[in-house]
């Protein structure tokens, strides 16, 4: 190679492998289809050993350039079970990066890693409840959305389950251990505030959004004082979480796990030396014990404490996010992902309803069948279960936001069914994730013209919310904020349209039913 070729080769390498200087040190990414990709960026220190069950610790600055070319660790977790067909549809088993406690990492996609960019930023938190999943899965790939929306996309890994939410008391060295997984997310947003401008993003225009467990995480962040000021808009997709775990319930789960590990309450410090594989095995055994007694498995989720001083949306909307524009959504047939009896008959549905609502069962079942004469008994059963869980939570969140005043709130309902298995799952839980990422290659979506139309619509709404604080955009019909008079909701379907109080009869019925059960 001649000396004359060296400068041009160096320039080509810099273009293919862009280097960005963060507050902690320089990182090297890789350009793919004109999008610069940085994977495995550390926003917090390794959480093993002395850092286990403690608030996230800062990353130590480094000299030289660190590669950010591949995914970092996913949080230790019990793998998803592929015997359930739905798990394969969401590619739950494809999580590169390896499992380990050095999991405070994030991935970033940007059209141009230059401080002059000032692009809107979309930070997405993964689903999987508070126990599983990662942002390394194919559904967390932000390349297509960054390109489509000319925005910066960030996805985040953090501690899960017992490692993120094991309650070890209110005092001592592990105080607030029941919230360290949520504190990780706050640390990731602090990293964004420090560094996103260097990657071409605007720290003043940061949307946080998540589906399912990701939506539950956003719900909590909306009420956490330590997160205030770190984002400018928010989206809760099929994950409206109204309450945190009370301390007494969290203490029971912790006691059960400690007993399984053979530790006393005064031996908590020894937990830091237990291999995470042993901890996970004990957790799995506890869940199996609960199921054998016919009980719901003990779960580990954010616990009230210093970081989470109050429930996110109970008794009302949080004051901390009063000025944050918010979108709240559900999918029509959320609960099909939990069901396997695809040959369910109408009599079984009626009997289930009768056990819940008594004499109203026949009337209610007739209303569901009249709403959609083509729906199978399997779909209607799941729709009922969706109305009494996901949809009820979302409606409560919307109503409490409106009652509190402040920034506007918008609602959407995803009604377009998945083509998977001939449409038997309907508009299933998680269906809007791929469309929101403008990535329609996944089994729940599919590469069709109609899928592309829906992806254009929903992705445009998220980008607009990040950029302007409103989801209005040229791709969707006019979308009015939610209020208690009209309850305007954008229904993504065929066609996508704005509807006043869609399925209002069912909303009103189940709200009254829930109030009766509480009272």
PDB file of N, CA and C in Angstrom, residues 377-456:
ATOM      1  N   UNK A 377     -64.840 -18.751  19.926  1.00  0.00           N
ATOM      2  CA  UNK A 377     -65.020 -18.781  21.375  1.00  0.00           C
ATOM      3  C   UNK A 377     -63.684 -18.532  22.083  1.00  0.00           C
ATOM      4  N   UNK A 378     -62.613 -19.080  21.536  1.00  0.00           N
ATOM      5  CA  UNK A 378     -61.280 -18.855  22.089  1.00  0.00           C
ATOM      6  C   UNK A 378     -60.952 -17.364  22.137  1.00  0.00           C
ATOM      7  N   UNK A 379     -61.210 -16.664  21.040  1.00  0.00           N
ATOM      8  CA  UNK A 379     -60.919 -15.231  20.991  1.00  0.00           C
ATOM      9  C   UNK A 379     -61.801 -14.447  21.957  1.00  0.00           C
ATOM     10  N   UNK A 380     -63.087 -14.763  22.004  1.00  0.00           N
ATOM     11  CA  UNK A 380     -63.985 -14.025  22.885  1.00  0.00           C
ATOM     12  C   UNK A 380     -63.591 -14.235  24.344  1.00  0.00           C
ATOM     13  N   UNK A 381     -63.236 -15.450  24.714  1.00  0.00           N
ATOM     14  CA  UNK A 381     -62.790 -15.705  26.078  1.00  0.00           C
ATOM     15  C   UNK A 381     -61.562 -14.857  26.419  1.00  0.00           C
ATOM     16  N   UNK A 382     -60.609 -14.807  25.485  1.00  0.00           N
ATOM     17  CA  UNK A 382     -59.411 -13.995  25.721  1.00  0.00           C
ATOM     18  C   UNK A 382     -59.745 -12.508  25.763  1.00  0.00           C
ATOM     19  N   UNK A 383     -60.699 -12.085  24.958  1.00  0.00           N
ATOM     20  CA  UNK A 383     -61.100 -10.670  24.945  1.00  0.00           C
ATOM     21  C   UNK A 383     -61.721 -10.283  26.280  1.00  0.00           C
ATOM     22  N   UNK A 384     -62.524 -11.183  26.840  1.00  0.00           N
ATOM     23  CA  UNK A 384     -63.093 -10.938  28.169  1.00  0.00           C
ATOM     24  C   UNK A 384     -61.981 -10.806  29.200  1.00  0.00           C
ATOM     25  N   UNK A 385     -61.023 -11.732  29.153  1.00  0.00           N
ATOM     26  CA  UNK A 385     -59.902 -11.682  30.094  1.00  0.00           C
ATOM     27  C   UNK A 385     -59.050 -10.429  29.888  1.00  0.00           C
ATOM     28  N   UNK A 386     -58.961  -9.953  28.661  1.00  0.00           N
ATOM     29  CA  UNK A 386     -58.223  -8.721  28.377  1.00  0.00           C
ATOM     30  C   UNK A 386     -58.960  -7.514  28.946  1.00  0.00           C
ATOM     31  N   UNK A 387     -60.288  -7.507  28.798  1.00  0.00           N
ATOM     32  CA  UNK A 387     -61.097  -6.392  29.295  1.00  0.00           C
ATOM     33  C   UNK A 387     -61.031  -6.277  30.809  1.00  0.00           C
ATOM     34  N   UNK A 388     -60.863  -7.410  31.492  1.00  0.00           N
ATOM     35  CA  UNK A 388     -60.874  -7.401  32.954  1.00  0.00           C
ATOM     36  C   UNK A 388     -59.482  -7.303  33.557  1.00  0.00           C
ATOM     37  N   UNK A 389     -58.469  -7.159  32.734  1.00  0.00           N
ATOM     38  CA  UNK A 389     -57.098  -7.043  33.242  1.00  0.00           C
ATOM     39  C   UNK A 389     -56.396  -5.862  32.575  1.00  0.00           C
ATOM     40  N   UNK A 390     -55.776  -6.088  31.429  1.00  0.00           N
ATOM     41  CA  UNK A 390     -55.026  -5.038  30.738  1.00  0.00           C
ATOM     42  C   UNK A 390     -55.884  -3.791  30.498  1.00  0.00           C
ATOM     43  N   UNK A 391     -57.082  -4.007  29.938  1.00  0.00           N
ATOM     44  CA  UNK A 391     -57.896  -2.861  29.547  1.00  0.00           C
ATOM     45  C   UNK A 391     -58.422  -2.107  30.767  1.00  0.00           C
ATOM     46  N   UNK A 392     -58.759  -2.834  31.814  1.00  0.00           N
ATOM     47  CA  UNK A 392     -59.251  -2.190  33.025  1.00  0.00           C
ATOM     48  C   UNK A 392     -58.154  -1.328  33.651  1.00  0.00           C
ATOM     49  N   UNK A 393     -56.930  -1.850  33.659  1.00  0.00           N
ATOM     50  CA  UNK A 393     -55.815  -1.069  34.190  1.00  0.00           C
ATOM     51  C   UNK A 393     -55.535   0.167  33.369  1.00  0.00           C
ATOM     52  N   UNK A 394     -55.583   0.026  32.039  1.00  0.00           N
ATOM     53  CA  UNK A 394     -55.330   1.169  31.160  1.00  0.00           C
ATOM     54  C   UNK A 394     -56.409   2.227  31.331  1.00  0.00           C
ATOM     55  N   UNK A 395     -57.680   1.801  31.407  1.00  0.00           N
ATOM     56  CA  UNK A 395     -58.775   2.750  31.582  1.00  0.00           C
ATOM     57  C   UNK A 395     -58.636   3.512  32.889  1.00  0.00           C
ATOM     58  N   UNK A 396     -58.230   2.814  33.946  1.00  0.00           N
ATOM     59  CA  UNK A 396     -58.033   3.470  35.242  1.00  0.00           C
ATOM     60  C   UNK A 396     -56.903   4.475  35.170  1.00  0.00           C
ATOM     61  N   UNK A 397     -55.800   4.095  34.522  1.00  0.00           N
ATOM     62  CA  UNK A 397     -54.677   5.017  34.366  1.00  0.00           C
ATOM     63  C   UNK A 397     -55.107   6.261  33.594  1.00  0.00           C
ATOM     64  N   UNK A 398     -55.820   6.076  32.500  1.00  0.00           N
ATOM     65  CA  UNK A 398     -56.286   7.202  31.695  1.00  0.00           C
ATOM     66  C   UNK A 398     -57.196   8.121  32.505  1.00  0.00           C
ATOM     67  N   UNK A 399     -58.131   7.533  33.226  1.00  0.00           N
ATOM     68  CA  UNK A 399     -59.081   8.339  33.994  1.00  0.00           C
ATOM     69  C   UNK A 399     -58.392   9.127  35.097  1.00  0.00           C
ATOM     70  N   UNK A 400     -57.417   8.517  35.750  1.00  0.00           N
ATOM     71  CA  UNK A 400     -56.715   9.217  36.824  1.00  0.00           C
ATOM     72  C   UNK A 400     -55.825  10.318  36.289  1.00  0.00           C
ATOM     73  N   UNK A 401     -55.231  10.100  35.125  1.00  0.00           N
ATOM     74  CA  UNK A 401     -54.440  11.168  34.494  1.00  0.00           C
ATOM     75  C   UNK A 401     -55.321  12.361  34.146  1.00  0.00           C
ATOM     76  N   UNK A 402     -56.459  12.099  33.524  1.00  0.00           N
ATOM     77  CA  UNK A 402     -57.361  13.184  33.125  1.00  0.00           C
ATOM     78  C   UNK A 402     -57.866  13.929  34.353  1.00  0.00           C
ATOM     79  N   UNK A 403     -58.231  13.190  35.395  1.00  0.00           N
ATOM     80  CA  UNK A 403     -58.746  13.820  36.610  1.00  0.00           C
ATOM     81  C   UNK A 403     -57.704  14.707  37.272  1.00  0.00           C
ATOM     82  N   UNK A 404     -56.425  14.347  37.144  1.00  0.00           N
ATOM     83  CA  UNK A 404     -55.355  15.118  37.787  1.00  0.00           C
ATOM     84  C   UNK A 404     -55.014  16.390  37.031  1.00  0.00           C
ATOM     85  N   UNK A 405     -55.416  16.490  35.759  1.00  0.00           N
ATOM     86  CA  UNK A 405     -55.047  17.642  34.952  1.00  0.00           C
ATOM     87  C   UNK A 405     -53.584  17.579  34.535  1.00  0.00           C
ATOM     88  N   UNK A 406     -53.091  18.665  33.987  1.00  0.00           N
ATOM     89  CA  UNK A 406     -51.700  18.698  33.534  1.00  0.00           C
ATOM     90  C   UNK A 406     -51.572  18.423  32.059  1.00  0.00           C
ATOM     91  N   UNK A 407     -50.468  17.792  31.664  1.00  0.00           N
ATOM     92  CA  UNK A 407     -50.184  17.524  30.250  1.00  0.00           C
ATOM     93  C   UNK A 407     -51.236  16.578  29.675  1.00  0.00           C
ATOM     94  N   UNK A 408     -51.473  16.649  28.367  1.00  0.00           N
ATOM     95  CA  UNK A 408     -52.484  15.780  27.755  1.00  0.00           C
ATOM     96  C   UNK A 408     -52.059  14.322  27.730  1.00  0.00           C
ATOM     97  N   UNK A 409     -53.060  13.461  27.627  1.00  0.00           N
ATOM     98  CA  UNK A 409     -52.871  12.022  27.532  1.00  0.00           C
ATOM     99  C   UNK A 409     -53.652  11.521  26.324  1.00  0.00           C
ATOM    100  N   UNK A 410     -53.070  10.595  25.590  1.00  0.00           N
ATOM    101  CA  UNK A 410     -53.737  10.015  24.426  1.00  0.00           C
ATOM    102  C   UNK A 410     -53.893   8.514  24.642  1.00  0.00           C
ATOM    103  N   UNK A 411     -54.898   7.930  23.975  1.00  0.00           N
ATOM    104  CA  UNK A 411     -55.142   6.494  24.076  1.00  0.00           C
ATOM    105  C   UNK A 411     -55.170   5.872  22.690  1.00  0.00           C
ATOM    106  N   UNK A 412     -54.644   4.644  22.584  1.00  0.00           N
ATOM    107  CA  UNK A 412     -54.875   3.894  21.355  1.00  0.00           C
ATOM    108  C   UNK A 412     -55.217   2.448  21.678  1.00  0.00           C
ATOM    109  N   UNK A 413     -55.927   1.838  20.749  1.00  0.00           N
ATOM    110  CA  UNK A 413     -56.302   0.425  20.813  1.00  0.00           C
ATOM    111  C   UNK A 413     -55.791  -0.240  19.547  1.00  0.00           C
ATOM    112  N   UNK A 414     -54.973  -1.287  19.702  1.00  0.00           N
ATOM    113  CA  UNK A 414     -54.490  -2.011  18.526  1.00  0.00           C
ATOM    114  C   UNK A 414     -55.476  -3.130  18.223  1.00  0.00           C
ATOM    115  N   UNK A 415     -56.193  -3.017  17.099  1.00  0.00           N
ATOM    116  CA  UNK A 415     -57.243  -3.975  16.758  1.00  0.00           C
ATOM    117  C   UNK A 415     -56.893  -4.835  15.553  1.00  0.00           C
ATOM    118  N   UNK A 416     -55.795  -4.548  14.876  1.00  0.00           N
ATOM    119  CA  UNK A 416     -55.409  -5.328  13.701  1.00  0.00           C
ATOM    120  C   UNK A 416     -54.829  -6.672  14.138  1.00  0.00           C
ATOM    121  N   UNK A 417     -55.403  -7.796  13.711  1.00  0.00           N
ATOM    122  CA  UNK A 417     -54.951  -9.103  14.196  1.00  0.00           C
ATOM    123  C   UNK A 417     -53.636  -9.535  13.579  1.00  0.00           C
ATOM    124  N   UNK A 418     -52.935 -10.397  14.290  1.00  0.00           N
ATOM    125  CA  UNK A 418     -51.730 -11.007  13.750  1.00  0.00           C
ATOM    126  C   UNK A 418     -52.106 -12.086  12.742  1.00  0.00           C
ATOM    127  N   UNK A 419     -51.355 -12.203  11.646  1.00  0.00           N
ATOM    128  CA  UNK A 419     -51.630 -13.277  10.682  1.00  0.00           C
ATOM    129  C   UNK A 419     -51.135 -14.644  11.134  1.00  0.00           C
ATOM    130  N   UNK A 420     -50.412 -14.700  12.245  1.00  0.00           N
ATOM    131  CA  UNK A 420     -49.816 -15.964  12.694  1.00  0.00           C
ATOM    132  C   UNK A 420     -50.882 -17.032  12.916  1.00  0.00           C
ATOM    133  N   UNK A 421     -50.606 -18.245  12.445  1.00  0.00           N
ATOM    134  CA  UNK A 421     -51.514 -19.386  12.606  1.00  0.00           C
ATOM    135  C   UNK A 421     -52.924 -19.057  12.138  1.00  0.00           C
ATOM    136  N   UNK A 422     -53.001 -18.405  10.986  1.00  0.00           N
ATOM    137  CA  UNK A 422     -54.307 -18.120  10.412  1.00  0.00           C
ATOM    138  C   UNK A 422     -55.120 -17.103  11.175  1.00  0.00           C
ATOM    139  N   UNK A 423     -54.467 -16.314  12.034  1.00  0.00           N
ATOM    140  CA  UNK A 423     -55.175 -15.274  12.774  1.00  0.00           C
ATOM    141  C   UNK A 423     -55.785 -15.738  14.083  1.00  0.00           C
ATOM    142  N   UNK A 424     -55.443 -16.951  14.529  1.00  0.00           N
ATOM    143  CA  UNK A 424     -56.128 -17.475  15.715  1.00  0.00           C
ATOM    144  C   UNK A 424     -55.836 -16.675  16.982  1.00  0.00           C
ATOM    145  N   UNK A 425     -54.704 -15.962  17.032  1.00  0.00           N
ATOM    146  CA  UNK A 425     -54.355 -15.184  18.216  1.00  0.00           C
ATOM    147  C   UNK A 425     -54.982 -13.794  18.232  1.00  0.00           C
ATOM    148  N   UNK A 426     -55.582 -13.362  17.113  1.00  0.00           N
ATOM    149  CA  UNK A 426     -56.156 -12.027  17.056  1.00  0.00           C
ATOM    150  C   UNK A 426     -55.097 -10.956  17.252  1.00  0.00           C
ATOM    151  N   UNK A 427     -55.516  -9.841  17.827  1.00  0.00           N
ATOM    152  CA  UNK A 427     -54.595  -8.742  18.134  1.00  0.00           C
ATOM    153  C   UNK A 427     -53.977  -9.029  19.499  1.00  0.00           C
ATOM    154  N   UNK A 428     -52.985  -9.898  19.492  1.00  0.00           N
ATOM    155  CA  UNK A 428     -52.436 -10.485  20.702  1.00  0.00           C
ATOM    156  C   UNK A 428     -51.471  -9.530  21.414  1.00  0.00           C
ATOM    157  N   UNK A 429     -51.242  -9.810  22.665  1.00  0.00           N
ATOM    158  CA  UNK A 429     -50.276  -9.085  23.482  1.00  0.00           C
ATOM    159  C   UNK A 429     -48.925  -9.029  22.763  1.00  0.00           C
ATOM    160  N   UNK A 430     -48.366  -7.834  22.640  1.00  0.00           N
ATOM    161  CA  UNK A 430     -47.055  -7.676  22.016  1.00  0.00           C
ATOM    162  C   UNK A 430     -47.091  -7.443  20.526  1.00  0.00           C
ATOM    163  N   UNK A 431     -48.278  -7.467  19.912  1.00  0.00           N
ATOM    164  CA  UNK A 431     -48.330  -7.360  18.457  1.00  0.00           C
ATOM    165  C   UNK A 431     -47.841  -6.008  17.964  1.00  0.00           C
ATOM    166  N   UNK A 432     -48.024  -4.952  18.743  1.00  0.00           N
ATOM    167  CA  UNK A 432     -47.672  -3.609  18.272  1.00  0.00           C
ATOM    168  C   UNK A 432     -46.198  -3.267  18.474  1.00  0.00           C
ATOM    169  N   UNK A 433     -45.413  -4.172  19.067  1.00  0.00           N
ATOM    170  CA  UNK A 433     -43.993  -3.882  19.297  1.00  0.00           C
ATOM    171  C   UNK A 433     -43.239  -3.755  17.976  1.00  0.00           C
ATOM    172  N   UNK A 434     -43.368  -4.745  17.108  1.00  0.00           N
ATOM    173  CA  UNK A 434     -42.629  -4.724  15.843  1.00  0.00           C
ATOM    174  C   UNK A 434     -43.018  -3.506  15.009  1.00  0.00           C
ATOM    175  N   UNK A 435     -44.311  -3.209  14.947  1.00  0.00           N
ATOM    176  CA  UNK A 435     -44.765  -2.049  14.178  1.00  0.00           C
ATOM    177  C   UNK A 435     -44.197  -0.756  14.770  1.00  0.00           C
ATOM    178  N   UNK A 436     -44.170  -0.672  16.097  1.00  0.00           N
ATOM    179  CA  UNK A 436     -43.642   0.529  16.747  1.00  0.00           C
ATOM    180  C   UNK A 436     -42.165   0.731  16.461  1.00  0.00           C
ATOM    181  N   UNK A 437     -41.436  -0.380  16.247  1.00  0.00           N
ATOM    182  CA  UNK A 437     -40.021  -0.295  15.901  1.00  0.00           C
ATOM    183  C   UNK A 437     -39.817  -0.197  14.390  1.00  0.00           C
ATOM    184  N   UNK A 438     -40.915  -0.094  13.647  1.00  0.00           N
ATOM    185  CA  UNK A 438     -40.906  -0.050  12.185  1.00  0.00           C
ATOM    186  C   UNK A 438     -40.101  -1.213  11.605  1.00  0.00           C
ATOM    187  N   UNK A 439     -40.363  -2.398  12.179  1.00  0.00           N
ATOM    188  CA  UNK A 439     -39.609  -3.595  11.791  1.00  0.00           C
ATOM    189  C   UNK A 439     -40.605  -4.742  11.651  1.00  0.00           C
ATOM    190  N   UNK A 440     -41.077  -5.002  10.429  1.00  0.00           N
ATOM    191  CA  UNK A 440     -42.217  -5.902  10.227  1.00  0.00           C
ATOM    192  C   UNK A 440     -41.806  -7.317   9.822  1.00  0.00           C
ATOM    193  N   UNK A 441     -40.564  -7.680  10.069  1.00  0.00           N
ATOM    194  CA  UNK A 441     -40.098  -9.007   9.662  1.00  0.00           C
ATOM    195  C   UNK A 441     -40.528 -10.113  10.629  1.00  0.00           C
ATOM    196  N   UNK A 442     -41.111  -9.773  11.762  1.00  0.00           N
ATOM    197  CA  UNK A 442     -41.360 -10.742  12.820  1.00  0.00           C
ATOM    198  C   UNK A 442     -42.659 -11.512  12.621  1.00  0.00           C
ATOM    199  N   UNK A 443     -42.772 -12.699  13.234  1.00  0.00           N
ATOM    200  CA  UNK A 443     -43.935 -13.565  12.990  1.00  0.00           C
ATOM    201  C   UNK A 443     -45.279 -12.943  13.336  1.00  0.00           C
ATOM    202  N   UNK A 444     -45.332 -12.074  14.347  1.00  0.00           N
ATOM    203  CA  UNK A 444     -46.610 -11.472  14.706  1.00  0.00           C
ATOM    204  C   UNK A 444     -47.057 -10.410  13.719  1.00  0.00           C
ATOM    205  N   UNK A 445     -46.137  -9.933  12.879  1.00  0.00           N
ATOM    206  CA  UNK A 445     -46.472  -8.889  11.904  1.00  0.00           C
ATOM    207  C   UNK A 445     -46.485  -9.490  10.501  1.00  0.00           C
ATOM    208  N   UNK A 446     -45.339  -9.491   9.860  1.00  0.00           N
ATOM    209  CA  UNK A 446     -45.245 -10.057   8.515  1.00  0.00           C
ATOM    210  C   UNK A 446     -45.017  -8.977   7.476  1.00  0.00           C
ATOM    211  N   UNK A 447     -44.152  -9.254   6.490  1.00  0.00           N
ATOM    212  CA  UNK A 447     -43.782  -8.258   5.481  1.00  0.00           C
ATOM    213  C   UNK A 447     -44.844  -8.114   4.390  1.00  0.00           C
ATOM    214  N   UNK A 448     -45.895  -7.379   4.703  1.00  0.00           N
ATOM    215  CA  UNK A 448     -46.954  -7.107   3.732  1.00  0.00           C
ATOM    216  C   UNK A 448     -47.146  -5.605   3.600  1.00  0.00           C
ATOM    217  N   UNK A 449     -47.839  -5.196   2.544  1.00  0.00           N
ATOM    218  CA  UNK A 449     -48.108  -3.770   2.359  1.00  0.00           C
ATOM    219  C   UNK A 449     -48.927  -3.206   3.513  1.00  0.00           C
ATOM    220  N   UNK A 450     -49.883  -3.996   4.019  1.00  0.00           N
ATOM    221  CA  UNK A 450     -50.710  -3.506   5.110  1.00  0.00           C
ATOM    222  C   UNK A 450     -49.904  -3.387   6.404  1.00  0.00           C
ATOM    223  N   UNK A 451     -48.998  -4.328   6.632  1.00  0.00           N
ATOM    224  CA  UNK A 451     -48.123  -4.215   7.798  1.00  0.00           C
ATOM    225  C   UNK A 451     -47.257  -2.971   7.709  1.00  0.00           C
ATOM    226  N   UNK A 452     -46.779  -2.677   6.516  1.00  0.00           N
ATOM    227  CA  UNK A 452     -45.955  -1.483   6.342  1.00  0.00           C
ATOM    228  C   UNK A 452     -46.764  -0.221   6.596  1.00  0.00           C
ATOM    229  N   UNK A 453     -48.020  -0.234   6.167  1.00  0.00           N
ATOM    230  CA  UNK A 453     -48.895   0.919   6.426  1.00  0.00           C
ATOM    231  C   UNK A 453     -49.081   1.127   7.923  1.00  0.00           C
ATOM    232  N   UNK A 454     -49.345   0.054   8.659  1.00  0.00           N
ATOM    233  CA  UNK A 454     -49.524   0.159  10.103  1.00  0.00           C
ATOM    234  C   UNK A 454     -48.226   0.594  10.794  1.00  0.00           C
ATOM    235  N   UNK A 455     -47.092   0.080  10.327  1.00  0.00           N
ATOM    236  CA  UNK A 455     -45.803   0.477  10.900  1.00  0.00           C
ATOM    237  C   UNK A 455     -45.544   1.959  10.660  1.00  0.00           C
ATOM    238  N   UNK A 456     -45.850   2.432   9.464  1.00  0.00           N
ATOM    239  CA  UNK A 456     -45.694   3.865   9.175  1.00  0.00           C
ATOM    240  C   UNK A 456     -46.517   4.700  10.153  1.00  0.00           C
TER     241      UNK A 456
END
